[in-house]
XYZ file of C-alpha atoms in Angstrom:
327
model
C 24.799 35.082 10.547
C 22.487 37.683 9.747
C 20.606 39.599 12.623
C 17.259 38.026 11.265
C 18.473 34.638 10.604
C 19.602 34.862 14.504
C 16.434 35.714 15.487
C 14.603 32.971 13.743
C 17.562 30.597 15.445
C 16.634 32.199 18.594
C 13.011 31.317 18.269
C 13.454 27.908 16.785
C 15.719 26.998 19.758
C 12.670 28.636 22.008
C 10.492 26.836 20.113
C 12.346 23.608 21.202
C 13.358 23.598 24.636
C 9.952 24.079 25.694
C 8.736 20.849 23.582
C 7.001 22.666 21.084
C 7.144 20.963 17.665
C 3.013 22.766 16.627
C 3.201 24.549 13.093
C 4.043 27.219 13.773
C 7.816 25.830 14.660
C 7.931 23.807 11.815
C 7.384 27.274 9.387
C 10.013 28.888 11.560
C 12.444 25.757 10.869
C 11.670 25.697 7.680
C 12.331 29.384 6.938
C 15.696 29.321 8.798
C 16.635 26.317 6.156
C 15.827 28.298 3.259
C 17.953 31.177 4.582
C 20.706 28.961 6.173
C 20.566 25.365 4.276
C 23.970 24.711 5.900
C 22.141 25.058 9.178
C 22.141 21.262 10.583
C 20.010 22.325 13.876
C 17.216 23.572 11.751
C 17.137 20.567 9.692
C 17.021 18.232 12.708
C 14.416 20.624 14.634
C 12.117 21.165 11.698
C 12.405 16.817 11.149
C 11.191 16.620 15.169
C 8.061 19.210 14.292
C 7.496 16.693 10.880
C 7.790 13.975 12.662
C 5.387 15.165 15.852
C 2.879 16.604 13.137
C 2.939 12.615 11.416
C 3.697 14.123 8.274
C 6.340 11.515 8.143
C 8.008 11.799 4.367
C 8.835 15.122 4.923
C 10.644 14.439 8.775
C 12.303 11.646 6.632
C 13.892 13.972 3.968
C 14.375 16.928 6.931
C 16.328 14.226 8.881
C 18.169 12.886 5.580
C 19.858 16.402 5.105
C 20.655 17.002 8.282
C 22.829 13.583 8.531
C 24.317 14.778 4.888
C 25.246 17.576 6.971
C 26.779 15.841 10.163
C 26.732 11.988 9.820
C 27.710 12.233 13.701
C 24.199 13.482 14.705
C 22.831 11.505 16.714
C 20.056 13.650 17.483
C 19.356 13.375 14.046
C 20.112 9.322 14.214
C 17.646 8.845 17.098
C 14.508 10.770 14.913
C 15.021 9.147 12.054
C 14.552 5.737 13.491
C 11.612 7.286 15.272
C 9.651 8.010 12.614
C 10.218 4.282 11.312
C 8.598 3.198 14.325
C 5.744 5.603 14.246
C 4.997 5.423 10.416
C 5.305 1.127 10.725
C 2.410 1.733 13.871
C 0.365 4.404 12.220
C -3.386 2.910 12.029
C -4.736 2.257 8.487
C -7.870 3.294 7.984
C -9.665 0.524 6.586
C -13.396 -1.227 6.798
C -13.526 -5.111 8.111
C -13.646 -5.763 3.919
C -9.845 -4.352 3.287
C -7.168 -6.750 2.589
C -3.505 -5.938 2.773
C -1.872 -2.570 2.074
C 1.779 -1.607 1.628
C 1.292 0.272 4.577
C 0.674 -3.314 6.220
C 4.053 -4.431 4.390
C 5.693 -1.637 5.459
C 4.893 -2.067 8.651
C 6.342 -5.897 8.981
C 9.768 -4.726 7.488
C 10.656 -1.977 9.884
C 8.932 -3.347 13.005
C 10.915 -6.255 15.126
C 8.691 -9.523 14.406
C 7.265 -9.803 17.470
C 6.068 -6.206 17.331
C 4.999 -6.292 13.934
C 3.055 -9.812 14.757
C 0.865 -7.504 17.594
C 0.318 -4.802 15.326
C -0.778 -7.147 11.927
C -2.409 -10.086 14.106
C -5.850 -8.951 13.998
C -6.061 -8.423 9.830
C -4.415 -11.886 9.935
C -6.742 -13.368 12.603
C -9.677 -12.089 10.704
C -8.038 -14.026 7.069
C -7.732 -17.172 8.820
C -11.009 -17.465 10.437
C -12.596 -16.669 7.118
C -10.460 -19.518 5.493
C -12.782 -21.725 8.400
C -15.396 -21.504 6.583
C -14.879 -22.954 3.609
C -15.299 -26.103 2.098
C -11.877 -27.017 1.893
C -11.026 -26.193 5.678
C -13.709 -28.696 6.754
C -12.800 -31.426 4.030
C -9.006 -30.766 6.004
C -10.139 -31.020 9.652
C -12.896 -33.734 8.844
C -9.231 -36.142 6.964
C -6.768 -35.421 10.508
C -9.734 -36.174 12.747
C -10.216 -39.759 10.877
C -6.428 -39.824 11.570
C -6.888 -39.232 15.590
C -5.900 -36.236 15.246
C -7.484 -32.820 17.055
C -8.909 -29.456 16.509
C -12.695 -28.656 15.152
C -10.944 -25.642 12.843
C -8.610 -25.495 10.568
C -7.314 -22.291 12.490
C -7.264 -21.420 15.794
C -6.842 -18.194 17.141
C -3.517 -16.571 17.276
C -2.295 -18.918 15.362
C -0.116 -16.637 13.938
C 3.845 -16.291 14.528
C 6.626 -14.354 13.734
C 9.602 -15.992 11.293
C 12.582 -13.865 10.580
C 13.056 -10.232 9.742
C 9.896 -9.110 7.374
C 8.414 -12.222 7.993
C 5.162 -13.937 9.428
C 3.472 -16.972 9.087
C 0.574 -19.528 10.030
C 0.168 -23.189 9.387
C -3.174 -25.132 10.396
C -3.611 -26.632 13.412
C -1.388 -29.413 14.658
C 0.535 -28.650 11.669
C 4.365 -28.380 12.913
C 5.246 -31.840 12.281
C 2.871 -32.390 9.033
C 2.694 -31.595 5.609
C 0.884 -28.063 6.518
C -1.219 -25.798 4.989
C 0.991 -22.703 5.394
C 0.675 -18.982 4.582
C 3.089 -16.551 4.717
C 3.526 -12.450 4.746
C 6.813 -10.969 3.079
C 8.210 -7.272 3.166
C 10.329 -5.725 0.826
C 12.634 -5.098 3.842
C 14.558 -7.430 3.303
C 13.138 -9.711 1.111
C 13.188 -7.719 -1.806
C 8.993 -7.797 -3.013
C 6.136 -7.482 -1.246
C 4.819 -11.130 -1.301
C 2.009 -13.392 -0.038
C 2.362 -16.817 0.058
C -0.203 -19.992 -0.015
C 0.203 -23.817 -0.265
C 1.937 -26.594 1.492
C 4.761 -26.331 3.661
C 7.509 -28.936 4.994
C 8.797 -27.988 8.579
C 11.976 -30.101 8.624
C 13.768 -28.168 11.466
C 14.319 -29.715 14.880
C 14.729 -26.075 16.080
C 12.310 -24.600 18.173
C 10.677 -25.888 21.940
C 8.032 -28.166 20.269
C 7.273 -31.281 22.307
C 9.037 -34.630 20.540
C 11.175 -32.540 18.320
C 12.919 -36.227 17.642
C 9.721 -38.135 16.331
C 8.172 -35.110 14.512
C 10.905 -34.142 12.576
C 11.336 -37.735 11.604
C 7.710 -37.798 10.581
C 8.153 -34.496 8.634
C 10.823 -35.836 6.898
C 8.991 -39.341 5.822
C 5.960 -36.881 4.718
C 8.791 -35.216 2.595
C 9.655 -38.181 0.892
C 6.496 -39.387 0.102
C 5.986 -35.604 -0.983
C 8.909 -36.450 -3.686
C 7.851 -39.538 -4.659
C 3.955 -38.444 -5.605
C 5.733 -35.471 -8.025
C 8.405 -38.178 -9.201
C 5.053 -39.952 -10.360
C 1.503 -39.436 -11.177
C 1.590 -35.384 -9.622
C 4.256 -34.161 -11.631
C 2.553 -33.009 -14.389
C -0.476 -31.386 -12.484
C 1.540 -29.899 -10.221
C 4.009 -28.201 -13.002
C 0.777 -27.164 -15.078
C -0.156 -25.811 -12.066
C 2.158 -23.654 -10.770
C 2.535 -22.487 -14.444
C -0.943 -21.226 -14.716
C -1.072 -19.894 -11.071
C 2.137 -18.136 -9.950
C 3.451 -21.468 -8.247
C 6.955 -21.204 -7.083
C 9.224 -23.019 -4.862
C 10.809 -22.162 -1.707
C 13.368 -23.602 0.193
C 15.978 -22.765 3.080
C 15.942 -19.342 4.407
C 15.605 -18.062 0.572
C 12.557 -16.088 -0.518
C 10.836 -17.986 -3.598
C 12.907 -19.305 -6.211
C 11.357 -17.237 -8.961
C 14.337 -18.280 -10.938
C 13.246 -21.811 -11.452
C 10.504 -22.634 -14.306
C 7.668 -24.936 -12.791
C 8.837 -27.668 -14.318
C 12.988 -27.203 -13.063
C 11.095 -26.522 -9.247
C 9.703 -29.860 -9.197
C 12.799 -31.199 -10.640
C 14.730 -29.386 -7.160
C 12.034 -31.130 -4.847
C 12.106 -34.493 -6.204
C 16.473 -34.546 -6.519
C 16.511 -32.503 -3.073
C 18.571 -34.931 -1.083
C 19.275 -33.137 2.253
C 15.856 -31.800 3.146
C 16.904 -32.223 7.467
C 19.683 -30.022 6.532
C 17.677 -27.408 4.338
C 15.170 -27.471 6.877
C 12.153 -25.870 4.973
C 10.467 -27.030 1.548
C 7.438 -24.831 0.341
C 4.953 -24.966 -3.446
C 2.855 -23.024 -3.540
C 1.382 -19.730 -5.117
C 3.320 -16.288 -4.603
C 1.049 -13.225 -4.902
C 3.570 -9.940 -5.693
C 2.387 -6.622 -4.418
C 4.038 -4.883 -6.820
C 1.672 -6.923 -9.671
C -1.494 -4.750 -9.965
C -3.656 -8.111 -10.461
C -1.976 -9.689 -7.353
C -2.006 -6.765 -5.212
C -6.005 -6.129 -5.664
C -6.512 -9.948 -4.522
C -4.387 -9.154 -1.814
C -5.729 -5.953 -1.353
C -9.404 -7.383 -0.969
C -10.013 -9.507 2.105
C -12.669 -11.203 0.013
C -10.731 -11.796 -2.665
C -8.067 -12.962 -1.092
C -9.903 -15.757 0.987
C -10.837 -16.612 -2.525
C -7.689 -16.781 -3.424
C -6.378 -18.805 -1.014
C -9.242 -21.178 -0.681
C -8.806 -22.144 -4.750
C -5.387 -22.826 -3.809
C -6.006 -24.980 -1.193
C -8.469 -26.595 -3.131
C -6.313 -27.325 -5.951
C -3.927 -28.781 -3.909
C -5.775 -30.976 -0.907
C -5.899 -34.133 -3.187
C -2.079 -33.886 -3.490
C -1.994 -33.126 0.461
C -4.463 -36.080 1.195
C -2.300 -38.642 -0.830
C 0.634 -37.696 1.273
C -1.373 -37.054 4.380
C -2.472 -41.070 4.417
C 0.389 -42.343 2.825
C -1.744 -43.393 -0.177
């Protein structure tokens, strides 16, 4: 090692033990990996002054080479999944108008549920109470109060939850053990796209602490059938014309949407789907893909997205109701 390349080390190790990660450490870590590349301590140091300085790609490529370097660093290890966590909680900037961004995508895939429930909840809250207000939402509430059942909104707040890895959802009120309304958030991570969904949902699961797990999944699954036997019949057509004009897709299981079925071979799986207690979850709906430029400016748009939504709703609330009252 040269003398000056040991005195940059000496500095960058200065630099370090007394916690400082400002500038003017990262320039000395980055000079010491230009003139030492093989240097694993500089690459791991000047990742810690990226990461502290949010300028989070670069910590992520610092970090990358130093691990190339010693796959054992755990120092290295521990930043790197640091600046996950920070980048997933860094604050979008955005007005009260402003949709979903990747960022928000981004930030569901790397965060545990939970976590990433807390940090998206308020963008979601703010979706849902704006779905409320629309014609639809009352026609909804106004059908399930005739039926003696609760709730002045088709929302409440919080209602909200975290589903598996990269995943989120909400369902109307008094929902879990009826055809619901459902929407759900997908990341990338691990789903493979960026996706929103939007339709109806069938809950067939006993899992979970829900009161009268026994009677609701038995009504769930007598909704179901009646589901099948409407698109056996009169709402098979519609429903494939539909979903071909409208990004409909099915979803069942613990699969992201079967984009691999045609509209009219997804109906086909619903109706001939004989073991829906055992699948547990049957969704049609409409799939909006990020990585679409049409579909991510709806999503992208809080007020085109309650749009959106609300025409999908619409569109499907007569097929709902039919089911809903057993009609």
């Amino acid at each position: 090692m040269s003398t000056d390349t040991a005195a940059l080390e000496r500095r960058a190790i200065e630099f370090a033990k007394i916690g400082n990660f400002s500038n003017e450490a990262l320039e000395i870590n980055r000079e010491l990996t230009l003139v030492a590349p093989a240097n694993q301590g500089a690459w791991t140091r000047l990742g810690r002054c990226c990461l502290e300085l949010q300028q989070f790609e670069d910590a992520t490529a610092a970090l990358a080479r130093a691990l190339e370097l010693n796959p054992s660093n755990n120092i290295a290890k521990s930043l790197h999944q640091e600046v996950i966590r920070r980048r997933a909680l860094r604050p979008v900037q955005s007005d009260a108008a402003s949709g979903f961004t990747p960022q928000d995508f981004y930030t569901l895939g790397q965060l545990a549920s939970a976590d990433a429930v807390r940090v998206l909840g308020p963008k979601v809250e703010s979706l849902l109470m704006s779905l409320n207000e629309q014609r639809t939402a009352g026609r909804i509430v106004e059908v399930r109060k005739r039926a003696g059942q609760s709730g002045s909104k088709l929302f409440r707040r919080n209602s909200f939850y975290p589903g598996m890895h990269g995943h989120m959802f909400a369902f109307h009120h008094g929902g879990r053990w009826e055809p619901q309304f459902n929407l759900g958030m997908f990341s990338a991570n691990p789903w493979g796209q960026n996706s929103l969904r939007v339709g109806i949902g069938f809950n067939m699961s006993p899992a979970g602490s829900d009161p009268d797990r026994e009677a609701g999944q038995a009504n769930t699954l007598e909704s179901f059938e009646r589901f099948q036997q409407q698109l056996a019949g009169t709402w098979r057509g519609h429903v494939v014309d539909w979903m071909g004009r409208h990004g409909g897709f099915i979803q069942f299981g613990e699969r992201g949407p079967a984009t691999d079925l045609l509209p009219k071979d997804a109906v086909d799986w619903i109706v001939n789907c004989r073991n829906p207690a055992g699948i547990g979850w049957v969704f049609v709906g409409r799939w909006l893909f990020v990585d679409k430029p049409e579909d991510a400016a709806t999503v992208g748009e809080m007020r085109k997205l309650v749009a959106a939504v609300e025409d999908t709703f619409a569109a499907l609330y007569p097929l709902w109701l039919s089911v809903y009252n057993g009609s």
